[in-house]
Amino acid sequence: MKDLTNSEKKTDCGHYVDCAIPRGPQVLEVSAGERLRRMFILDSSCPGLPFSSIVAREGADVDICILVMPGTDVEVPLYVDLAGEGAKVSLSGAWLCGAREKVSFTVVLRHRVGNCCSEQLFNGLAGGNSRTAFHGRILVAPDAQQTKAFQTNHNILLSDSAKVQTKPQLEIYADDVQCSHGATVGSLNPDEQFYMRSRGIPEAEAKILQMVSFLAPVLAHVEDPLLREELLDRMQENLRGII
């Protein structure tokens, strides 16, 4: 029988399987105590991320924001390992689809050790004949006590022919944790539109303001205020082409 190396060994604890921490050129490793802020704009010139995995070591503080612009077909697989105590990871993303785009996010986030925190917020707008999907999975290891893990995916349908698929998941094998997950699929609120129109705002502009407000919590992760304002302006122009 072949002896397994450390990287090949797996320990089964009930239904939990402790897989090896990924290595290689597609892994973004954040060192102990490092603070990392990155924003990625995915469009025709940049249709994907330069990595597929993130490993956060002890005390690392990571904030990744991903924006998908209209007209972009993209699949984003992202695997995150909180591998050191005190690590904190925030993932946020938004997509704007108004034609025949196909956008898919798959996020697998593993809390391997205790005293770590993760937050996920992904908001999507789907119009035209677009197809969007979010599959999120949080795994909390048996020894990862005092974990805090929160996952949210909100979607707004802008047309009857657009389709949204969302599947948030939690797998918890520890008993001292704070975890939640949730997803919504809805449409623009007509009462809000009526309120704005009654105050002289045209219907199209009222819808744009609603959509910008919907995306704002994701854009709040952009630290540079000038860049954040520039992105808001760019999104408003894109939204005018969607409605």
PDB file of C-alpha atoms in Angstrom:
ATOM      1  CA  MET A   1       0.000   0.000   0.000  1.00  0.00           C
ATOM      2  CA  LYS A   2       1.375   3.399  -0.982  1.00  0.00           C
ATOM      3  CA  ASP A   3       2.276   5.796   1.863  1.00  0.00           C
ATOM      4  CA  LEU A   4       0.546   9.154   1.443  1.00  0.00           C
ATOM      5  CA  THR A   5       2.436  12.426   1.714  1.00  0.00           C
ATOM      6  CA  ASN A   6       1.139  15.146   4.021  1.00  0.00           C
ATOM      7  CA  SER A   7      -0.446  16.937   1.057  1.00  0.00           C
ATOM      8  CA  GLU A   8      -2.289  13.767   0.051  1.00  0.00           C
ATOM      9  CA  LYS A   9      -3.631  12.845   3.477  1.00  0.00           C
ATOM     10  CA  LYS A  10      -7.265  13.527   4.336  1.00  0.00           C
ATOM     11  CA  THR A  11      -8.816  13.237   7.766  1.00  0.00           C
ATOM     12  CA  ASP A  12     -12.516  12.412   7.888  1.00  0.00           C
ATOM     13  CA  CYS A  13     -14.507  13.769  10.851  1.00  0.00           C
ATOM     14  CA  GLY A  14     -18.048  12.603  10.320  1.00  0.00           C
ATOM     15  CA  HIS A  15     -18.994  14.096   6.957  1.00  0.00           C
ATOM     16  CA  TYR A  16     -16.175  16.659   7.086  1.00  0.00           C
ATOM     17  CA  VAL A  17     -13.088  16.002   4.961  1.00  0.00           C
ATOM     18  CA  ASP A  18      -9.954  18.022   5.692  1.00  0.00           C
ATOM     19  CA  CYS A  19      -8.471  18.634   2.235  1.00  0.00           C
ATOM     20  CA  ALA A  20      -4.955  19.911   1.657  1.00  0.00           C
ATOM     21  CA  ILE A  21      -4.367  23.660   1.434  1.00  0.00           C
ATOM     22  CA  PRO A  22      -3.875  24.524  -2.261  1.00  0.00           C
ATOM     23  CA  ARG A  23      -0.512  25.511  -3.683  1.00  0.00           C
ATOM     24  CA  GLY A  24       0.605  26.816  -7.066  1.00  0.00           C
ATOM     25  CA  PRO A  25       0.562  29.846  -9.366  1.00  0.00           C
ATOM     26  CA  GLN A  26      -3.221  30.229  -9.181  1.00  0.00           C
ATOM     27  CA  VAL A  27      -3.114  30.717  -5.397  1.00  0.00           C
ATOM     28  CA  LEU A  28      -3.069  34.177  -3.836  1.00  0.00           C
ATOM     29  CA  GLU A  29      -1.388  33.640  -0.456  1.00  0.00           C
ATOM     30  CA  VAL A  30      -1.774  36.413   2.118  1.00  0.00           C
ATOM     31  CA  SER A  31       0.964  36.290   4.743  1.00  0.00           C
ATOM     32  CA  ALA A  32       0.478  36.491   8.497  1.00  0.00           C
ATOM     33  CA  GLY A  33      -0.537  40.006   9.549  1.00  0.00           C
ATOM     34  CA  GLU A  34      -0.750  41.261   5.954  1.00  0.00           C
ATOM     35  CA  ARG A  35      -3.526  43.658   4.926  1.00  0.00           C
ATOM     36  CA  LEU A  36      -4.637  43.218   1.311  1.00  0.00           C
ATOM     37  CA  ARG A  37      -7.204  45.245  -0.643  1.00  0.00           C
ATOM     38  CA  ARG A  38      -7.895  44.372  -4.294  1.00  0.00           C
ATOM     39  CA  MET A  39     -10.579  45.347  -6.769  1.00  0.00           C
ATOM     40  CA  PHE A  40     -11.129  43.647 -10.117  1.00  0.00           C
ATOM     41  CA  ILE A  41     -13.242  44.927 -13.008  1.00  0.00           C
ATOM     42  CA  LEU A  42     -14.190  42.105 -15.364  1.00  0.00           C
ATOM     43  CA  ASP A  43     -15.050  43.096 -18.931  1.00  0.00           C
ATOM     44  CA  SER A  44     -14.081  42.136 -22.479  1.00  0.00           C
ATOM     45  CA  SER A  45     -10.461  43.126 -21.859  1.00  0.00           C
ATOM     46  CA  CYS A  46     -10.225  41.237 -18.544  1.00  0.00           C
ATOM     47  CA  PRO A  47     -12.698  38.329 -18.464  1.00  0.00           C
ATOM     48  CA  GLY A  48     -11.366  36.575 -15.351  1.00  0.00           C
ATOM     49  CA  LEU A  49      -9.375  36.751 -12.134  1.00  0.00           C
ATOM     50  CA  PRO A  50      -5.605  36.127 -12.079  1.00  0.00           C
ATOM     51  CA  PHE A  51      -6.092  33.542  -9.314  1.00  0.00           C
ATOM     52  CA  SER A  52      -8.641  30.910  -8.332  1.00  0.00           C
ATOM     53  CA  SER A  53      -7.683  30.378  -4.674  1.00  0.00           C
ATOM     54  CA  ILE A  54      -6.915  32.575  -1.663  1.00  0.00           C
ATOM     55  CA  VAL A  55      -5.103  31.397   1.461  1.00  0.00           C
ATOM     56  CA  ALA A  56      -5.248  33.746   4.470  1.00  0.00           C
ATOM     57  CA  ARG A  57      -2.656  33.127   7.163  1.00  0.00           C
ATOM     58  CA  GLU A  58      -2.702  34.156  10.835  1.00  0.00           C
ATOM     59  CA  GLY A  59      -4.042  37.681  11.356  1.00  0.00           C
ATOM     60  CA  ALA A  60      -4.356  38.392   7.609  1.00  0.00           C
ATOM     61  CA  ASP A  61      -6.964  40.980   6.572  1.00  0.00           C
ATOM     62  CA  VAL A  62      -8.259  40.480   3.015  1.00  0.00           C
ATOM     63  CA  ASP A  63     -10.881  42.439   1.080  1.00  0.00           C
ATOM     64  CA  ILE A  64     -11.578  41.407  -2.533  1.00  0.00           C
ATOM     65  CA  CYS A  65     -14.160  43.266  -4.639  1.00  0.00           C
ATOM     66  CA  ILE A  66     -15.211  42.030  -8.102  1.00  0.00           C
ATOM     67  CA  LEU A  67     -17.322  44.005 -10.591  1.00  0.00           C
ATOM     68  CA  VAL A  68     -18.664  42.436 -13.800  1.00  0.00           C
ATOM     69  CA  MET A  69     -19.562  44.937 -16.493  1.00  0.00           C
ATOM     70  CA  PRO A  70     -22.366  44.542 -19.076  1.00  0.00           C
ATOM     71  CA  GLY A  71     -21.622  42.459 -22.152  1.00  0.00           C
ATOM     72  CA  THR A  72     -19.243  40.127 -20.302  1.00  0.00           C
ATOM     73  CA  ASP A  73     -19.568  36.344 -20.163  1.00  0.00           C
ATOM     74  CA  VAL A  74     -17.600  35.071 -17.196  1.00  0.00           C
ATOM     75  CA  GLU A  75     -17.251  32.136 -14.825  1.00  0.00           C
ATOM     76  CA  VAL A  76     -15.574  32.989 -11.530  1.00  0.00           C
ATOM     77  CA  PRO A  77     -14.435  30.019  -9.427  1.00  0.00           C
ATOM     78  CA  LEU A  78     -13.015  31.139  -6.081  1.00  0.00           C
ATOM     79  CA  TYR A  79     -11.747  28.912  -3.268  1.00  0.00           C
ATOM     80  CA  VAL A  80     -10.783  30.563   0.017  1.00  0.00           C
ATOM     81  CA  ASP A  81      -8.987  29.001   2.976  1.00  0.00           C
ATOM     82  CA  LEU A  82      -8.760  30.766   6.332  1.00  0.00           C
ATOM     83  CA  ALA A  83      -5.708  28.887   7.534  1.00  0.00           C
ATOM     84  CA  GLY A  84      -4.463  31.006  10.463  1.00  0.00           C
ATOM     85  CA  GLU A  85      -6.195  32.183  13.606  1.00  0.00           C
ATOM     86  CA  GLY A  86      -7.461  35.758  13.528  1.00  0.00           C
ATOM     87  CA  ALA A  87      -7.699  35.837   9.733  1.00  0.00           C
ATOM     88  CA  LYS A  88     -10.429  37.991   8.226  1.00  0.00           C
ATOM     89  CA  VAL A  89     -11.708  37.734   4.648  1.00  0.00           C
ATOM     90  CA  SER A  90     -14.306  39.936   2.959  1.00  0.00           C
ATOM     91  CA  LEU A  91     -15.557  39.042  -0.518  1.00  0.00           C
ATOM     92  CA  SER A  92     -17.917  41.275  -2.453  1.00  0.00           C
ATOM     93  CA  GLY A  93     -19.111  41.368  -6.017  1.00  0.00           C
ATOM     94  CA  ALA A  94     -21.661  42.869  -8.373  1.00  0.00           C
ATOM     95  CA  TRP A  95     -22.729  42.168 -11.932  1.00  0.00           C
ATOM     96  CA  LEU A  96     -24.765  44.132 -14.469  1.00  0.00           C
ATOM     97  CA  CYS A  97     -26.375  42.062 -17.215  1.00  0.00           C
ATOM     98  CA  GLY A  98     -28.820  43.463 -19.729  1.00  0.00           C
ATOM     99  CA  ALA A  99     -28.525  41.325 -22.865  1.00  0.00           C
ATOM    100  CA  ARG A 100     -27.484  37.679 -23.275  1.00  0.00           C
ATOM    101  CA  GLU A 101     -24.655  37.543 -20.767  1.00  0.00           C
ATOM    102  CA  LYS A 102     -23.819  34.395 -18.830  1.00  0.00           C
ATOM    103  CA  VAL A 103     -22.292  35.155 -15.438  1.00  0.00           C
ATOM    104  CA  SER A 104     -21.502  32.523 -12.842  1.00  0.00           C
ATOM    105  CA  PHE A 105     -19.827  32.784  -9.427  1.00  0.00           C
ATOM    106  CA  THR A 106     -18.791  29.719  -7.426  1.00  0.00           C
ATOM    107  CA  VAL A 107     -17.358  30.517  -3.998  1.00  0.00           C
ATOM    108  CA  VAL A 108     -16.129  27.833  -1.597  1.00  0.00           C
ATOM    109  CA  LEU A 109     -14.878  29.280   1.688  1.00  0.00           C
ATOM    110  CA  ARG A 110     -13.263  27.020   4.292  1.00  0.00           C
ATOM    111  CA  HIS A 111     -12.795  28.046   7.927  1.00  0.00           C
ATOM    112  CA  ARG A 112      -9.994  25.670   8.890  1.00  0.00           C
ATOM    113  CA  VAL A 113      -9.079  27.161  12.277  1.00  0.00           C
ATOM    114  CA  GLY A 114     -10.843  29.086  15.007  1.00  0.00           C
ATOM    115  CA  ASN A 115     -11.270  32.798  15.741  1.00  0.00           C
ATOM    116  CA  CYS A 116     -11.630  33.802  12.080  1.00  0.00           C
ATOM    117  CA  CYS A 117     -14.207  35.973  10.334  1.00  0.00           C
ATOM    118  CA  SER A 118     -15.570  35.968   6.790  1.00  0.00           C
ATOM    119  CA  GLU A 119     -18.173  38.129   5.070  1.00  0.00           C
ATOM    120  CA  GLN A 120     -19.615  37.701   1.595  1.00  0.00           C
ATOM    121  CA  LEU A 121     -21.906  40.088  -0.246  1.00  0.00           C
ATOM    122  CA  PHE A 122     -22.791  39.544  -3.908  1.00  0.00           C
ATOM    123  CA  ASN A 123     -25.462  41.639  -5.667  1.00  0.00           C
ATOM    124  CA  GLY A 124     -26.581  41.068  -9.237  1.00  0.00           C
ATOM    125  CA  LEU A 125     -28.790  42.789 -11.808  1.00  0.00           C
ATOM    126  CA  ALA A 126     -30.182  40.554 -14.562  1.00  0.00           C
ATOM    127  CA  GLY A 127     -32.053  41.930 -17.558  1.00  0.00           C
ATOM    128  CA  GLY A 128     -32.626  40.994 -21.191  1.00  0.00           C
ATOM    129  CA  ASN A 129     -32.076  37.276 -21.769  1.00  0.00           C
ATOM    130  CA  SER A 130     -29.143  37.046 -19.380  1.00  0.00           C
ATOM    131  CA  ARG A 131     -28.377  34.035 -17.181  1.00  0.00           C
ATOM    132  CA  THR A 132     -26.681  34.527 -13.811  1.00  0.00           C
ATOM    133  CA  ALA A 133     -25.759  32.108 -11.042  1.00  0.00           C
ATOM    134  CA  PHE A 134     -24.247  32.275  -7.573  1.00  0.00           C
ATOM    135  CA  HIS A 135     -23.207  29.097  -5.780  1.00  0.00           C
ATOM    136  CA  GLY A 136     -21.735  29.786  -2.358  1.00  0.00           C
ATOM    137  CA  ARG A 137     -20.538  27.278   0.209  1.00  0.00           C
ATOM    138  CA  ILE A 138     -19.097  27.878   3.684  1.00  0.00           C
ATOM    139  CA  LEU A 139     -17.411  24.991   5.529  1.00  0.00           C
ATOM    140  CA  VAL A 140     -16.509  25.296   9.203  1.00  0.00           C
ATOM    141  CA  ALA A 141     -14.049  22.649  10.421  1.00  0.00           C
ATOM    142  CA  PRO A 142     -14.601  20.755  13.703  1.00  0.00           C
ATOM    143  CA  ASP A 143     -11.810  22.693  15.454  1.00  0.00           C
ATOM    144  CA  ALA A 144     -12.788  26.106  14.035  1.00  0.00           C
ATOM    145  CA  GLN A 145     -14.535  27.351  17.164  1.00  0.00           C
ATOM    146  CA  GLN A 146     -15.612  30.994  17.534  1.00  0.00           C
ATOM    147  CA  THR A 147     -15.972  31.323  13.784  1.00  0.00           C
ATOM    148  CA  LYS A 148     -17.979  34.187  12.331  1.00  0.00           C
ATOM    149  CA  ALA A 149     -19.129  33.592   8.763  1.00  0.00           C
ATOM    150  CA  PHE A 150     -21.821  35.481   6.861  1.00  0.00           C
ATOM    151  CA  GLN A 151     -22.912  35.060   3.247  1.00  0.00           C
ATOM    152  CA  THR A 152     -25.506  37.071   1.308  1.00  0.00           C
ATOM    153  CA  ASN A 153     -26.574  37.088  -2.332  1.00  0.00           C
ATOM    154  CA  HIS A 154     -29.213  39.562  -3.585  1.00  0.00           C
ATOM    155  CA  ASN A 155     -30.557  39.593  -7.137  1.00  0.00           C
ATOM    156  CA  ILE A 156     -32.917  41.859  -9.061  1.00  0.00           C
ATOM    157  CA  LEU A 157     -34.657  40.698 -12.235  1.00  0.00           C
ATOM    158  CA  LEU A 158     -35.086  43.509 -14.756  1.00  0.00           C
ATOM    159  CA  SER A 159     -36.971  41.454 -17.358  1.00  0.00           C
ATOM    160  CA  ASP A 160     -39.253  38.422 -17.525  1.00  0.00           C
ATOM    161  CA  SER A 161     -36.830  36.552 -19.780  1.00  0.00           C
ATOM    162  CA  ALA A 162     -33.764  36.848 -17.528  1.00  0.00           C
ATOM    163  CA  LYS A 163     -32.987  33.941 -15.198  1.00  0.00           C
ATOM    164  CA  VAL A 164     -31.207  33.853 -11.851  1.00  0.00           C
ATOM    165  CA  GLN A 165     -29.955  30.825  -9.961  1.00  0.00           C
ATOM    166  CA  THR A 166     -28.705  31.156  -6.396  1.00  0.00           C
ATOM    167  CA  LYS A 167     -27.619  28.477  -3.947  1.00  0.00           C
ATOM    168  CA  PRO A 168     -26.065  29.535  -0.629  1.00  0.00           C
ATOM    169  CA  GLN A 169     -24.886  26.700   1.611  1.00  0.00           C
ATOM    170  CA  LEU A 170     -23.526  26.189   5.124  1.00  0.00           C
ATOM    171  CA  GLU A 171     -21.682  23.143   6.454  1.00  0.00           C
ATOM    172  CA  ILE A 172     -20.848  23.570  10.133  1.00  0.00           C
ATOM    173  CA  TYR A 173     -18.947  20.978  12.160  1.00  0.00           C
ATOM    174  CA  ALA A 174     -18.144  23.185  15.176  1.00  0.00           C
ATOM    175  CA  ASP A 175     -20.606  24.188  17.903  1.00  0.00           C
ATOM    176  CA  ASP A 176     -19.389  27.648  19.000  1.00  0.00           C
ATOM    177  CA  VAL A 177     -19.970  29.724  15.870  1.00  0.00           C
ATOM    178  CA  GLN A 178     -21.958  32.624  14.440  1.00  0.00           C
ATOM    179  CA  CYS A 179     -22.941  31.827  10.868  1.00  0.00           C
ATOM    180  CA  SER A 180     -25.674  32.867   8.475  1.00  0.00           C
ATOM    181  CA  HIS A 181     -26.478  32.692   4.800  1.00  0.00           C
ATOM    182  CA  GLY A 182     -29.272  34.008   2.644  1.00  0.00           C
ATOM    183  CA  ALA A 183     -30.383  34.837  -0.865  1.00  0.00           C
ATOM    184  CA  THR A 184     -33.117  36.933  -2.459  1.00  0.00           C
ATOM    185  CA  VAL A 185     -34.478  37.310  -5.988  1.00  0.00           C
ATOM    186  CA  GLY A 186     -36.882  40.164  -6.648  1.00  0.00           C
ATOM    187  CA  SER A 187     -37.673  43.155  -8.831  1.00  0.00           C
ATOM    188  CA  LEU A 188     -37.401  46.919  -8.543  1.00  0.00           C
ATOM    189  CA  ASN A 189     -39.766  48.285  -5.910  1.00  0.00           C
ATOM    190  CA  PRO A 190     -42.686  50.092  -7.631  1.00  0.00           C
ATOM    191  CA  ASP A 191     -43.523  52.023  -4.442  1.00  0.00           C
ATOM    192  CA  GLU A 192     -40.059  53.559  -4.418  1.00  0.00           C
ATOM    193  CA  GLN A 193     -40.460  54.494  -8.070  1.00  0.00           C
ATOM    194  CA  PHE A 194     -43.834  56.120  -7.366  1.00  0.00           C
ATOM    195  CA  TYR A 195     -42.326  58.126  -4.501  1.00  0.00           C
ATOM    196  CA  MET A 196     -39.525  59.474  -6.695  1.00  0.00           C
ATOM    197  CA  ARG A 197     -41.808  60.149  -9.677  1.00  0.00           C
ATOM    198  CA  SER A 198     -44.194  62.079  -7.437  1.00  0.00           C
ATOM    199  CA  ARG A 199     -41.272  64.389  -6.736  1.00  0.00           C
ATOM    200  CA  GLY A 200     -40.507  65.083 -10.372  1.00  0.00           C
ATOM    201  CA  ILE A 201     -37.932  62.372 -11.104  1.00  0.00           C
ATOM    202  CA  PRO A 202     -38.524  60.685 -14.503  1.00  0.00           C
ATOM    203  CA  GLU A 203     -39.302  56.952 -14.415  1.00  0.00           C
ATOM    204  CA  ALA A 204     -36.075  55.900 -16.146  1.00  0.00           C
ATOM    205  CA  GLU A 205     -33.961  57.990 -13.782  1.00  0.00           C
ATOM    206  CA  ALA A 206     -35.869  56.611 -10.774  1.00  0.00           C
ATOM    207  CA  LYS A 207     -35.002  53.071 -11.865  1.00  0.00           C
ATOM    208  CA  ILE A 208     -31.345  54.001 -12.257  1.00  0.00           C
ATOM    209  CA  LEU A 209     -31.275  55.482  -8.762  1.00  0.00           C
ATOM    210  CA  GLN A 210     -32.797  52.268  -7.395  1.00  0.00           C
ATOM    211  CA  MET A 211     -30.193  50.132  -9.135  1.00  0.00           C
ATOM    212  CA  VAL A 212     -27.300  52.344  -8.039  1.00  0.00           C
ATOM    213  CA  SER A 213     -28.575  52.121  -4.460  1.00  0.00           C
ATOM    214  CA  PHE A 214     -28.738  48.337  -4.809  1.00  0.00           C
ATOM    215  CA  LEU A 215     -25.090  48.179  -5.920  1.00  0.00           C
ATOM    216  CA  ALA A 216     -23.794  50.771  -3.427  1.00  0.00           C
ATOM    217  CA  PRO A 217     -23.042  48.315  -0.565  1.00  0.00           C
ATOM    218  CA  VAL A 218     -20.638  46.451  -2.852  1.00  0.00           C
ATOM    219  CA  LEU A 219     -18.971  49.642  -4.077  1.00  0.00           C
ATOM    220  CA  ALA A 220     -18.485  50.682  -0.444  1.00  0.00           C
ATOM    221  CA  HIS A 221     -15.608  48.191  -0.399  1.00  0.00           C
ATOM    222  CA  VAL A 222     -13.654  50.464  -2.779  1.00  0.00           C
ATOM    223  CA  GLU A 223     -11.474  52.482  -0.393  1.00  0.00           C
ATOM    224  CA  ASP A 224     -10.424  55.275  -2.767  1.00  0.00           C
ATOM    225  CA  PRO A 225     -13.340  57.789  -2.801  1.00  0.00           C
ATOM    226  CA  LEU A 226     -12.356  59.188  -6.211  1.00  0.00           C
ATOM    227  CA  LEU A 227     -12.241  55.723  -7.745  1.00  0.00           C
ATOM    228  CA  ARG A 228     -15.539  54.837  -6.073  1.00  0.00           C
ATOM    229  CA  GLU A 229     -17.173  57.939  -7.577  1.00  0.00           C
ATOM    230  CA  GLU A 230     -15.708  57.132 -10.989  1.00  0.00           C
ATOM    231  CA  LEU A 231     -17.100  53.605 -10.809  1.00  0.00           C
ATOM    232  CA  LEU A 232     -20.530  54.903  -9.802  1.00  0.00           C
ATOM    233  CA  ASP A 233     -20.553  57.212 -12.824  1.00  0.00           C
ATOM    234  CA  ARG A 234     -19.473  54.378 -15.107  1.00  0.00           C
ATOM    235  CA  MET A 235     -22.160  52.097 -13.732  1.00  0.00           C
ATOM    236  CA  GLN A 236     -24.859  54.711 -14.160  1.00  0.00           C
ATOM    237  CA  GLU A 237     -23.931  55.057 -17.828  1.00  0.00           C
ATOM    238  CA  ASN A 238     -24.031  51.279 -18.219  1.00  0.00           C
ATOM    239  CA  LEU A 239     -27.381  51.082 -16.453  1.00  0.00           C
ATOM    240  CA  ARG A 240     -28.891  53.583 -18.871  1.00  0.00           C
ATOM    241  CA  GLY A 241     -28.054  51.146 -21.644  1.00  0.00           C
ATOM    242  CA  ILE A 242     -29.796  48.293 -19.801  1.00  0.00           C
ATOM    243  CA  ILE A 243     -33.225  49.785 -18.988  1.00  0.00           C
TER     244      ILE A 243
END
